[in-house]
mmCIF file of the N, C-alpha and C atoms, coordinates in Angstrom:
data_MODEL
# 
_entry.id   MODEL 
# 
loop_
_atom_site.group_PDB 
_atom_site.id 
_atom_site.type_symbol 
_atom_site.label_atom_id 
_atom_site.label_alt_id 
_atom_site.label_comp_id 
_atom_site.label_asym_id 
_atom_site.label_entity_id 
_atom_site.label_seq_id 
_atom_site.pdbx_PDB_ins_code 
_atom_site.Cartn_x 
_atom_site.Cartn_y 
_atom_site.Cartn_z 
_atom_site.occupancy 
_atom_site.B_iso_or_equiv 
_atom_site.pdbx_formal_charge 
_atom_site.auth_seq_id 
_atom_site.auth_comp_id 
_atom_site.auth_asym_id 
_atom_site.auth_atom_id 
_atom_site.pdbx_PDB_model_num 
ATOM 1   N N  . UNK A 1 1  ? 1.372   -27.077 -24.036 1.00 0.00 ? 1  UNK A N  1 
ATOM 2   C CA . UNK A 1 1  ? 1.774   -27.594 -22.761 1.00 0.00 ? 1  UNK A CA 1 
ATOM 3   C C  . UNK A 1 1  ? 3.197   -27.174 -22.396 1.00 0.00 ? 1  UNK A C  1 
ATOM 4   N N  . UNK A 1 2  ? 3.792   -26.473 -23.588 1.00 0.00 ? 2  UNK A N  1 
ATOM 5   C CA . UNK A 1 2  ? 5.303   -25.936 -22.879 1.00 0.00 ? 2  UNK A CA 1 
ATOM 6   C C  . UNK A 1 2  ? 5.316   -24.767 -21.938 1.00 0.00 ? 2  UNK A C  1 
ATOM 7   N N  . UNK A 1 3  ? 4.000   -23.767 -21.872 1.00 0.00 ? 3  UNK A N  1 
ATOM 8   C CA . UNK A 1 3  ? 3.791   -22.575 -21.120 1.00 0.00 ? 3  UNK A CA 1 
ATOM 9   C C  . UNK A 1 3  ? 4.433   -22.853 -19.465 1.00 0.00 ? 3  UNK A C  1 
ATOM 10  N N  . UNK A 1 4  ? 4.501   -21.905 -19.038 1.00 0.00 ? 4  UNK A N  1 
ATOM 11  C CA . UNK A 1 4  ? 4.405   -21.864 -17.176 1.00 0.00 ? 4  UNK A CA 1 
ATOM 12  C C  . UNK A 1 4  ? 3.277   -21.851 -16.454 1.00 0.00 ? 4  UNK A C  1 
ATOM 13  N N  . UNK A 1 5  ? 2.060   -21.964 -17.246 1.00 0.00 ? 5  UNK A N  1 
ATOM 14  C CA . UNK A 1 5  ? 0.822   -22.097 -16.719 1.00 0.00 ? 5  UNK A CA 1 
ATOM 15  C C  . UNK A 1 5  ? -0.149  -20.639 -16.760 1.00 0.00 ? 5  UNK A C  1 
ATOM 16  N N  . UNK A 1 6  ? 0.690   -19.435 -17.076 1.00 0.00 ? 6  UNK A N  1 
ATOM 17  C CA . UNK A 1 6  ? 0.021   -17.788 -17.427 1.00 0.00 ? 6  UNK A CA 1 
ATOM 18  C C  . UNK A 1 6  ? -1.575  -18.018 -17.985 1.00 0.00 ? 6  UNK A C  1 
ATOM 19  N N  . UNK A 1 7  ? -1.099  -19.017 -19.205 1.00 0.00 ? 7  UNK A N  1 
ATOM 20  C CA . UNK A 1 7  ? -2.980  -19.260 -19.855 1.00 0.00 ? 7  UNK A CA 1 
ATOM 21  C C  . UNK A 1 7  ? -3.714  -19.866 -18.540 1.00 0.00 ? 7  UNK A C  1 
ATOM 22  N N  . UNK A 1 8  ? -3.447  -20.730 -18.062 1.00 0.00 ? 8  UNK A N  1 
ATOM 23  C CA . UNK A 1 8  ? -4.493  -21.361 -16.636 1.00 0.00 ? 8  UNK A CA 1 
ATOM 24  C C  . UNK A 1 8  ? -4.970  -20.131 -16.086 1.00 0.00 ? 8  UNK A C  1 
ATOM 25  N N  . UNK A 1 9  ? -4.115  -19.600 -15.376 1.00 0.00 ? 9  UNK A N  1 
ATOM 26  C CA . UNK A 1 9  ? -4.457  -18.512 -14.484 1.00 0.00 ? 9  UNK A CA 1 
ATOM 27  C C  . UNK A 1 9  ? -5.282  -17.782 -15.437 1.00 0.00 ? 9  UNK A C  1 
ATOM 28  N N  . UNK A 1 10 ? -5.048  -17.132 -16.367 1.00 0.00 ? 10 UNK A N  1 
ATOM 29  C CA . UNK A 1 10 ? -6.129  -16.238 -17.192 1.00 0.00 ? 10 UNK A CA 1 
ATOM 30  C C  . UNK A 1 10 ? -7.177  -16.751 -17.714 1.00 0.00 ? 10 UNK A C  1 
ATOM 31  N N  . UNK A 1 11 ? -7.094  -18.201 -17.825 1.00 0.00 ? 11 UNK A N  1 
ATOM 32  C CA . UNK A 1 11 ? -8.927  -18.673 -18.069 1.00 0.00 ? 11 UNK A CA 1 
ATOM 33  C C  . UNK A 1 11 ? -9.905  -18.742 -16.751 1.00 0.00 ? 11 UNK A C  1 
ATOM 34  N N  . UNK A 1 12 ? -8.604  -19.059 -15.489 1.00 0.00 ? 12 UNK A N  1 
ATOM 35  C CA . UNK A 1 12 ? -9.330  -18.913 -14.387 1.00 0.00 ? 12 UNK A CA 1 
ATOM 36  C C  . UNK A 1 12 ? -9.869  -17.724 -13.667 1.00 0.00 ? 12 UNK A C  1 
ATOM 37  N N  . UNK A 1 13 ? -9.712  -16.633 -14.136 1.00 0.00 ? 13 UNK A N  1 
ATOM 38  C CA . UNK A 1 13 ? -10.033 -14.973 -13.488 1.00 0.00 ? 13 UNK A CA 1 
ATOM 39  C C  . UNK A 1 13 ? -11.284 -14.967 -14.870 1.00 0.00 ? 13 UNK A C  1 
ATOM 40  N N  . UNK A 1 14 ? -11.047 -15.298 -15.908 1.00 0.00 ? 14 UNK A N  1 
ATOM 41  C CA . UNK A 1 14 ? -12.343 -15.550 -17.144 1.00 0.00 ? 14 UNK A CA 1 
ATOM 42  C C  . UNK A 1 14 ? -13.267 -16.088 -16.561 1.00 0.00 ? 14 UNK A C  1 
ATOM 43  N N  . UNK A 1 15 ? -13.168 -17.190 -16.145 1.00 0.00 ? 15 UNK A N  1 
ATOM 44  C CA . UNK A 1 15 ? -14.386 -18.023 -15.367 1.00 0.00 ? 15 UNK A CA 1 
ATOM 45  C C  . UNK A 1 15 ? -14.957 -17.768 -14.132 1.00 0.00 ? 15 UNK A C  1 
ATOM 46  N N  . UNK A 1 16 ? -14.177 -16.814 -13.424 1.00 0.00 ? 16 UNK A N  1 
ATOM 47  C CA . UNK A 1 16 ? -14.425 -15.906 -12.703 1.00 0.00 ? 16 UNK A CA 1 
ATOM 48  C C  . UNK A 1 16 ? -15.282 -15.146 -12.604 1.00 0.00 ? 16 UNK A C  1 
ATOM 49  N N  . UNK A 1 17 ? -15.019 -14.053 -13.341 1.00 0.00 ? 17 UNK A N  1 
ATOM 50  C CA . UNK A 1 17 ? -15.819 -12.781 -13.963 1.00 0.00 ? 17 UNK A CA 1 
ATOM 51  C C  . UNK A 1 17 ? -17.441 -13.490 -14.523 1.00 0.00 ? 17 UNK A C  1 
ATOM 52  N N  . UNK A 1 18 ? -17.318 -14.793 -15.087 1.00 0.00 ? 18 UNK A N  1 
ATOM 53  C CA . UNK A 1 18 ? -18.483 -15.096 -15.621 1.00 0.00 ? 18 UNK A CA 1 
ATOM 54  C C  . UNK A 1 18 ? -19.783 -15.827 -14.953 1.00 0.00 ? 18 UNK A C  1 
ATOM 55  N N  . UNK A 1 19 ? -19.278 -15.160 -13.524 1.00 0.00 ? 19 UNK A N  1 
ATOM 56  C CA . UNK A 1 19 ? -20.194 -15.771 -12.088 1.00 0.00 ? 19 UNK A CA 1 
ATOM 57  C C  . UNK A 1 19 ? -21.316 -13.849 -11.987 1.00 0.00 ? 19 UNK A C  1 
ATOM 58  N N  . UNK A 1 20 ? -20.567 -12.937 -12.807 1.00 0.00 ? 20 UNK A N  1 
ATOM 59  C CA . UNK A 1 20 ? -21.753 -11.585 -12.694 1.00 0.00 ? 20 UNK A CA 1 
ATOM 60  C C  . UNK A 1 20 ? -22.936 -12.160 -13.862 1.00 0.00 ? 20 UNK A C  1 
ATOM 61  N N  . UNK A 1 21 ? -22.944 -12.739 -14.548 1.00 0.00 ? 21 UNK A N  1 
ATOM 62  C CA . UNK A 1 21 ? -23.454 -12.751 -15.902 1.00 0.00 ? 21 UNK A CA 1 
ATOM 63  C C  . UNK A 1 21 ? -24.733 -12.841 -15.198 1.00 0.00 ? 21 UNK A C  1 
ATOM 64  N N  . UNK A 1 22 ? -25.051 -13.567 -14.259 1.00 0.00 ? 22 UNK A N  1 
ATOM 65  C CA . UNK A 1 22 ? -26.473 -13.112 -14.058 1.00 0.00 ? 22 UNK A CA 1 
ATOM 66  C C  . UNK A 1 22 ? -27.106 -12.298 -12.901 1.00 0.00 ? 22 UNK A C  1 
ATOM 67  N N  . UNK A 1 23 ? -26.386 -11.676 -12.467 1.00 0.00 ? 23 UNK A N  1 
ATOM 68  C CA . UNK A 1 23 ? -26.830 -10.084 -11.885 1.00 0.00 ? 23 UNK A CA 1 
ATOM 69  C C  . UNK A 1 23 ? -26.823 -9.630  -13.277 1.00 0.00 ? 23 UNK A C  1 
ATOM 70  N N  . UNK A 1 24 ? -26.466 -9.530  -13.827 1.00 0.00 ? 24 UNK A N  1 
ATOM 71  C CA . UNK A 1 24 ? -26.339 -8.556  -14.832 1.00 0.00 ? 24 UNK A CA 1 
ATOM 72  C C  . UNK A 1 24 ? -27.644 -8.838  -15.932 1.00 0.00 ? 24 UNK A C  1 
ATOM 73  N N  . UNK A 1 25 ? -27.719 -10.067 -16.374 1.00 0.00 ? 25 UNK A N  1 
ATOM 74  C CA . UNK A 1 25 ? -29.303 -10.550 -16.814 1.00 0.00 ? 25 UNK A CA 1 
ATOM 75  C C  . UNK A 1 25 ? -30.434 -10.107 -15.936 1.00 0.00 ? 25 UNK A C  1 
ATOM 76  N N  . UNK A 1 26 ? -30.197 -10.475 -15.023 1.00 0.00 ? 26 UNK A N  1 
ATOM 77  C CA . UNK A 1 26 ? -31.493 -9.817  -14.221 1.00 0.00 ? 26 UNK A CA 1 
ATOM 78  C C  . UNK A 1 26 ? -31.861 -8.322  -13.918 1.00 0.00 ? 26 UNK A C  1 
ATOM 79  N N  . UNK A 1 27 ? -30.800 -7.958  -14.075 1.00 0.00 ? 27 UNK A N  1 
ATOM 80  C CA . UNK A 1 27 ? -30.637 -6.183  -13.807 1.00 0.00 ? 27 UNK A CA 1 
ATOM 81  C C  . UNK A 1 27 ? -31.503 -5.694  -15.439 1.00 0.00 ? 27 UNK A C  1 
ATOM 82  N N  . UNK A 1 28 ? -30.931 -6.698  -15.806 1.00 0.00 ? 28 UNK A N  1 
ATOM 83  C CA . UNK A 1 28 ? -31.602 -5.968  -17.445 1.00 0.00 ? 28 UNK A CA 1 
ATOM 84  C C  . UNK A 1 28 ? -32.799 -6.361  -17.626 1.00 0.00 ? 28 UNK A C  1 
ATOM 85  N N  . UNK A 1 29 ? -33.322 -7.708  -16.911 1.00 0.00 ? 29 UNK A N  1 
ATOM 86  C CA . UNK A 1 29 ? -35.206 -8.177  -16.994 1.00 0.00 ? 29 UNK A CA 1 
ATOM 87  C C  . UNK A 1 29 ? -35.196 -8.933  -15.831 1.00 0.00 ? 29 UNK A C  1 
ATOM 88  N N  . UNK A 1 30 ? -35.709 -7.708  -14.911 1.00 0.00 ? 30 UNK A N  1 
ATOM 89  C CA . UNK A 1 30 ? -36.163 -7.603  -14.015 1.00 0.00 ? 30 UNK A CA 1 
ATOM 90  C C  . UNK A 1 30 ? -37.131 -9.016  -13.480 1.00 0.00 ? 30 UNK A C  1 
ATOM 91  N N  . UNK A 1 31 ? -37.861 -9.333  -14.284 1.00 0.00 ? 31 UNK A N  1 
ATOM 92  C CA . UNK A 1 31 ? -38.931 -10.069 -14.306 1.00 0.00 ? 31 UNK A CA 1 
ATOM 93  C C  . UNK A 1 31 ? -37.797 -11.615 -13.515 1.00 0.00 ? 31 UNK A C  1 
ATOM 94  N N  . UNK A 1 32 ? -36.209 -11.928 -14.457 1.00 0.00 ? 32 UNK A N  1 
ATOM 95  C CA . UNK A 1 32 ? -35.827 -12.592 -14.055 1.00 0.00 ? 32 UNK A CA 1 
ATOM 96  C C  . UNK A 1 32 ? -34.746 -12.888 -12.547 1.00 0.00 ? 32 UNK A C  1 
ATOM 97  N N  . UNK A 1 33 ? -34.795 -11.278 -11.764 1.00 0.00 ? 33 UNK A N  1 
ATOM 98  C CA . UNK A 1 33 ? -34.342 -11.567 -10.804 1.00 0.00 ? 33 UNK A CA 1 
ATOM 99  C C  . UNK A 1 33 ? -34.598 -12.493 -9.670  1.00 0.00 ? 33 UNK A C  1 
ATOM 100 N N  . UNK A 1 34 ? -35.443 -12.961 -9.561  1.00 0.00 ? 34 UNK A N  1 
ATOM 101 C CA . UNK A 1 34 ? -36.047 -14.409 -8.402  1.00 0.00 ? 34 UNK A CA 1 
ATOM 102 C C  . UNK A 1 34 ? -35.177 -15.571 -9.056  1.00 0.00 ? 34 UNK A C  1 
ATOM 103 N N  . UNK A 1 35 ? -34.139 -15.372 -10.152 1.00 0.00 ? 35 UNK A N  1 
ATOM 104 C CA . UNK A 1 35 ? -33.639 -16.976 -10.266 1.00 0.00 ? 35 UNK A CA 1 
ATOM 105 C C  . UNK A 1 35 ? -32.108 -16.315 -10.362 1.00 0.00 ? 35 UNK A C  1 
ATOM 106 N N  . UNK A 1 36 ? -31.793 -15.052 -10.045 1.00 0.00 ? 36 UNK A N  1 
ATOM 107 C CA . UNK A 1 36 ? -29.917 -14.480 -9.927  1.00 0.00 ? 36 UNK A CA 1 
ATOM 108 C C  . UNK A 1 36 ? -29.735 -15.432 -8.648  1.00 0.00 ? 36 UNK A C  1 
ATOM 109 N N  . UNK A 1 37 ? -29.890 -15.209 -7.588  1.00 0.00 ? 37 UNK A N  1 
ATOM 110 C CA . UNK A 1 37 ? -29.070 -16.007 -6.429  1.00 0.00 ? 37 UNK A CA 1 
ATOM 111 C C  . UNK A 1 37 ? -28.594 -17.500 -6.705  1.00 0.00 ? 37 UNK A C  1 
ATOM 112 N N  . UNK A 1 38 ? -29.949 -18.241 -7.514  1.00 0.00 ? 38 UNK A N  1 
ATOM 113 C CA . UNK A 1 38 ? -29.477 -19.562 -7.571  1.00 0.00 ? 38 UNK A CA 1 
ATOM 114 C C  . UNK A 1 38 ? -28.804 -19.754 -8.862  1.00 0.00 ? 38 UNK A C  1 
ATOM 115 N N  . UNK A 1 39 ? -28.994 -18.850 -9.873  1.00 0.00 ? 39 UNK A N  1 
ATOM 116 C CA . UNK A 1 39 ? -27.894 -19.327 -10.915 1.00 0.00 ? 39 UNK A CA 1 
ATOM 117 C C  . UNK A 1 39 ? -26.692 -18.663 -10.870 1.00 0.00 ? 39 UNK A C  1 
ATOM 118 N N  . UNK A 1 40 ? -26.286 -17.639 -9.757  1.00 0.00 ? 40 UNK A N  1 
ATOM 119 C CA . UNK A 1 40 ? -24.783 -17.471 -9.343  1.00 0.00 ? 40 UNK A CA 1 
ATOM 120 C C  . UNK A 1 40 ? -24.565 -18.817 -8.315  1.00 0.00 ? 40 UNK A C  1 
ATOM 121 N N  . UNK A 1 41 ? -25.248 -19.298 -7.557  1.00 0.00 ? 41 UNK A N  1 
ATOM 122 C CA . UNK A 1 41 ? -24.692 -20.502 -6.523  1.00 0.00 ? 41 UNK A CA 1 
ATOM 123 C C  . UNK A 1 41 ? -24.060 -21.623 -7.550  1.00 0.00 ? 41 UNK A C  1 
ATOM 124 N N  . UNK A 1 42 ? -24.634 -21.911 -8.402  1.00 0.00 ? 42 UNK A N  1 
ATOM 125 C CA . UNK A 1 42 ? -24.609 -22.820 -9.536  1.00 0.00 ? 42 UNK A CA 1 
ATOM 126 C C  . UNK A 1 42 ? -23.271 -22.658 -10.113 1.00 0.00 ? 42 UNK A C  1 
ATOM 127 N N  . UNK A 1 43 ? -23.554 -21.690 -10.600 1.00 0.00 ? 43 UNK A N  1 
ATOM 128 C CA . UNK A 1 43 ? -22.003 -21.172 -11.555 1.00 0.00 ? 43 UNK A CA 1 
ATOM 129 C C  . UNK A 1 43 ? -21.137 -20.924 -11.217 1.00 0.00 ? 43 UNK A C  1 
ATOM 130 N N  . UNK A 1 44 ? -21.020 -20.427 -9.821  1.00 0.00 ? 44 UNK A N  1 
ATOM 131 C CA . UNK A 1 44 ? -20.020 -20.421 -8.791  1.00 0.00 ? 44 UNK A CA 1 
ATOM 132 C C  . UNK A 1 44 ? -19.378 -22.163 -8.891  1.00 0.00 ? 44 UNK A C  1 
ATOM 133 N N  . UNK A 1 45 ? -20.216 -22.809 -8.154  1.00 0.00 ? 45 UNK A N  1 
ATOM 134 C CA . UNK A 1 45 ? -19.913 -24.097 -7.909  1.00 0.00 ? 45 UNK A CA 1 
ATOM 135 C C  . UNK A 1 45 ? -19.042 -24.551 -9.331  1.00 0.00 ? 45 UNK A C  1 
ATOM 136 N N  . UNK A 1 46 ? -19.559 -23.998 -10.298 1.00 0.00 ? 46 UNK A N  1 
ATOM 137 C CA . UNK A 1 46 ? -18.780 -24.867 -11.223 1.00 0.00 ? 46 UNK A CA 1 
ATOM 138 C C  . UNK A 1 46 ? -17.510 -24.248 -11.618 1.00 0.00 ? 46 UNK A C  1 
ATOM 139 N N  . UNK A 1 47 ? -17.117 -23.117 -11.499 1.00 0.00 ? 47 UNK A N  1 
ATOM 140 C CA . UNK A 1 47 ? -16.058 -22.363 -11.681 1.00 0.00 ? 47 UNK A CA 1 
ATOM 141 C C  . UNK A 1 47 ? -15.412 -22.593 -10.327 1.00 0.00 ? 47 UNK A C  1 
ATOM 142 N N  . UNK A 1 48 ? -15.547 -22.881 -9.476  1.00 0.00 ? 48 UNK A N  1 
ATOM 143 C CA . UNK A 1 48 ? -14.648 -23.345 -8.313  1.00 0.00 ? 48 UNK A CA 1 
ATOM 144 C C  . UNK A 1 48 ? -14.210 -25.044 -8.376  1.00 0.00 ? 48 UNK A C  1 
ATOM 145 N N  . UNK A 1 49 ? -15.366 -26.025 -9.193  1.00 0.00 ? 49 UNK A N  1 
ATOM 146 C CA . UNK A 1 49 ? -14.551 -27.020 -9.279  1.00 0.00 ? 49 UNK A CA 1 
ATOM 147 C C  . UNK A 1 49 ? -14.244 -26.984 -10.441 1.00 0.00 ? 49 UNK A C  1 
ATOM 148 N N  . UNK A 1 50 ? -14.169 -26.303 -11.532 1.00 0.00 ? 50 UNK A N  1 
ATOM 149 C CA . UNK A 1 50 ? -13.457 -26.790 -12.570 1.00 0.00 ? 50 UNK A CA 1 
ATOM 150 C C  . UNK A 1 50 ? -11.900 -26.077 -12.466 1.00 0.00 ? 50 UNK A C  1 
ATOM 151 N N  . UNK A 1 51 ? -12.040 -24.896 -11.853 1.00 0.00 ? 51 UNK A N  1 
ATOM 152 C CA . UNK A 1 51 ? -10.429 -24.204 -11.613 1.00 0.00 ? 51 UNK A CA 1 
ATOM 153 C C  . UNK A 1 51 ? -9.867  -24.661 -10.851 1.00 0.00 ? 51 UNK A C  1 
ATOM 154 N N  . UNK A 1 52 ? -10.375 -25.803 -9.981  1.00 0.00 ? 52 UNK A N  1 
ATOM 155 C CA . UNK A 1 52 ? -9.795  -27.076 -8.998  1.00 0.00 ? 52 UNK A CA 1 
ATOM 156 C C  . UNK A 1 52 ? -9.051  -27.935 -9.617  1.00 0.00 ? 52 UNK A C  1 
ATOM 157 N N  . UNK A 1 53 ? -10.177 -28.949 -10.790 1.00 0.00 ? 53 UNK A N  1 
ATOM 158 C CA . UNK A 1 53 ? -9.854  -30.071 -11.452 1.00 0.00 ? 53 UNK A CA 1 
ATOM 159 C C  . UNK A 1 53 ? -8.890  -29.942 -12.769 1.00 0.00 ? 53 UNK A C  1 
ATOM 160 N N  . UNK A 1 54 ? -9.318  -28.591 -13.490 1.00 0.00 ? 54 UNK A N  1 
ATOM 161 C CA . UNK A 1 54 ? -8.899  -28.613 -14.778 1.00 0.00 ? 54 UNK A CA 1 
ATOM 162 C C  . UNK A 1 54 ? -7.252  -28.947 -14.273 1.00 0.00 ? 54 UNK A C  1 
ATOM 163 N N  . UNK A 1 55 ? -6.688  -28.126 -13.557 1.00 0.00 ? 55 UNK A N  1 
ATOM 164 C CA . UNK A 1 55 ? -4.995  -28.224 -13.365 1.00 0.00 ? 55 UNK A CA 1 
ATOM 165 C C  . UNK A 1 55 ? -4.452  -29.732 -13.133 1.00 0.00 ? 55 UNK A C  1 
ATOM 166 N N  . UNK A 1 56 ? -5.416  -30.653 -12.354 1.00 0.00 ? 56 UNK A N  1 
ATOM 167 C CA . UNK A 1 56 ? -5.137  -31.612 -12.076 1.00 0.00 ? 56 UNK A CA 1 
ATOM 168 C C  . UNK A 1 56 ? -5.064  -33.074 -13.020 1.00 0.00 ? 56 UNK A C  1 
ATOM 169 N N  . UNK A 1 57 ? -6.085  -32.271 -13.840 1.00 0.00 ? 57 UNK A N  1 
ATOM 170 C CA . UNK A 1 57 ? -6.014  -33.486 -14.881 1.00 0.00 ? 57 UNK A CA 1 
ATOM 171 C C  . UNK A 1 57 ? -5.543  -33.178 -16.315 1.00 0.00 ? 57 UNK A C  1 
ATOM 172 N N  . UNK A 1 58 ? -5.378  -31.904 -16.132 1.00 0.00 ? 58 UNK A N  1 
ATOM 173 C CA . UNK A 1 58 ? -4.137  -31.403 -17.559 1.00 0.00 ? 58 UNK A CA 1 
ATOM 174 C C  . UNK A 1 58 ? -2.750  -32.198 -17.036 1.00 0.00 ? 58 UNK A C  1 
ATOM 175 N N  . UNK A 1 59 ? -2.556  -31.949 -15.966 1.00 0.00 ? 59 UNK A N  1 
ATOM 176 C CA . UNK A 1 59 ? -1.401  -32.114 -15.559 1.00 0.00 ? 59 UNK A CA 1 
ATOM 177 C C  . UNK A 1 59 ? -1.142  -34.318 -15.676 1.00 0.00 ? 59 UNK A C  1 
ATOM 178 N N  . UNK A 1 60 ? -2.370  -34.964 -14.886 1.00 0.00 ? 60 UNK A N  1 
ATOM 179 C CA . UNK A 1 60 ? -2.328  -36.001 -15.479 1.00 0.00 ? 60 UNK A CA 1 
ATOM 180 C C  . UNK A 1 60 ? -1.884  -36.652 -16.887 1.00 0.00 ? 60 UNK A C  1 
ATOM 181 N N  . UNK A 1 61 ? -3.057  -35.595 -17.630 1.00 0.00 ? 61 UNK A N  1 
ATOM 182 C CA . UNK A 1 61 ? -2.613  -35.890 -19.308 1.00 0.00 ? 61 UNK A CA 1 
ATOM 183 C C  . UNK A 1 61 ? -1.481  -35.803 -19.823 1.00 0.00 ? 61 UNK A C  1 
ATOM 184 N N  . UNK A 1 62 ? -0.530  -34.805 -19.093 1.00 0.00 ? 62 UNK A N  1 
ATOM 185 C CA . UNK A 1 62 ? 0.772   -34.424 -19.652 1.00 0.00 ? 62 UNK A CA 1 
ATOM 186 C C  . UNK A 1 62 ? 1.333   -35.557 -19.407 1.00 0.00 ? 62 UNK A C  1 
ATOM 187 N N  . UNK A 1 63 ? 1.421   -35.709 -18.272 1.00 0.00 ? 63 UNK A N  1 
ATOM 188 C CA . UNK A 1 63 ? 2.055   -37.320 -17.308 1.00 0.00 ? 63 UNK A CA 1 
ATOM 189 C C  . UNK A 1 63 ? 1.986   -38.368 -18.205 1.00 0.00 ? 63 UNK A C  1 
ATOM 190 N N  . UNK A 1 64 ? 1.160   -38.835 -18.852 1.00 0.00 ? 64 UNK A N  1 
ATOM 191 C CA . UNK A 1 64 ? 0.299   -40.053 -19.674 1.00 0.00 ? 64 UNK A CA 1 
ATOM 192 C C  . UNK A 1 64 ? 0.728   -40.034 -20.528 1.00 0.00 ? 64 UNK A C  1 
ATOM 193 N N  . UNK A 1 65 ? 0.846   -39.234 -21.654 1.00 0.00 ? 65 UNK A N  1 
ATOM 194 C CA . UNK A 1 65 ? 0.778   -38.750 -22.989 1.00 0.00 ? 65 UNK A CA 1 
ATOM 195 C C  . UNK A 1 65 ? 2.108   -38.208 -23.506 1.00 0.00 ? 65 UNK A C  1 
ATOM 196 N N  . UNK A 1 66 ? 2.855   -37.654 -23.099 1.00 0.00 ? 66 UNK A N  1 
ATOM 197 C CA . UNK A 1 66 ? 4.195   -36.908 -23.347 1.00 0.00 ? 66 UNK A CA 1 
ATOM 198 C C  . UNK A 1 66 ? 5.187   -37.835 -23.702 1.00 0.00 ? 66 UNK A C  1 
# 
């Protein structure tokens, strides 16, 4: 918790990147492309609220705990 926050930002471009994972499954079995759109909507959603919340409630904890 002494950082400037560099690790946040780099788990958040990580969690990022891990919204292709299923184009990329489906590209490889075919069979499963009819379920890429909805499991990028999904994973999206959760990588947009967790790179929302995580800052907010690290930052709580620090508040609390320190």
């Amino acid at each position: 918790m002494k950082n400037n926050g560099v690790a946040s930002l780099s788990k958040m471009s990580a969690a990022g990147a891990s919204v292709r994972t299923p184009t990329v499954i489906g590209a490889m079995k075919p069979v499963l492309m009819e379920y890429v759109l909805n499991a990028t909507a999904k994973l999206l959603t959760v990588v947009v609220v967790t790179s929302l919340m995580t800052p907010i409630i690290v930052k709580r904890y620090k508040e609390n705990n320190l």
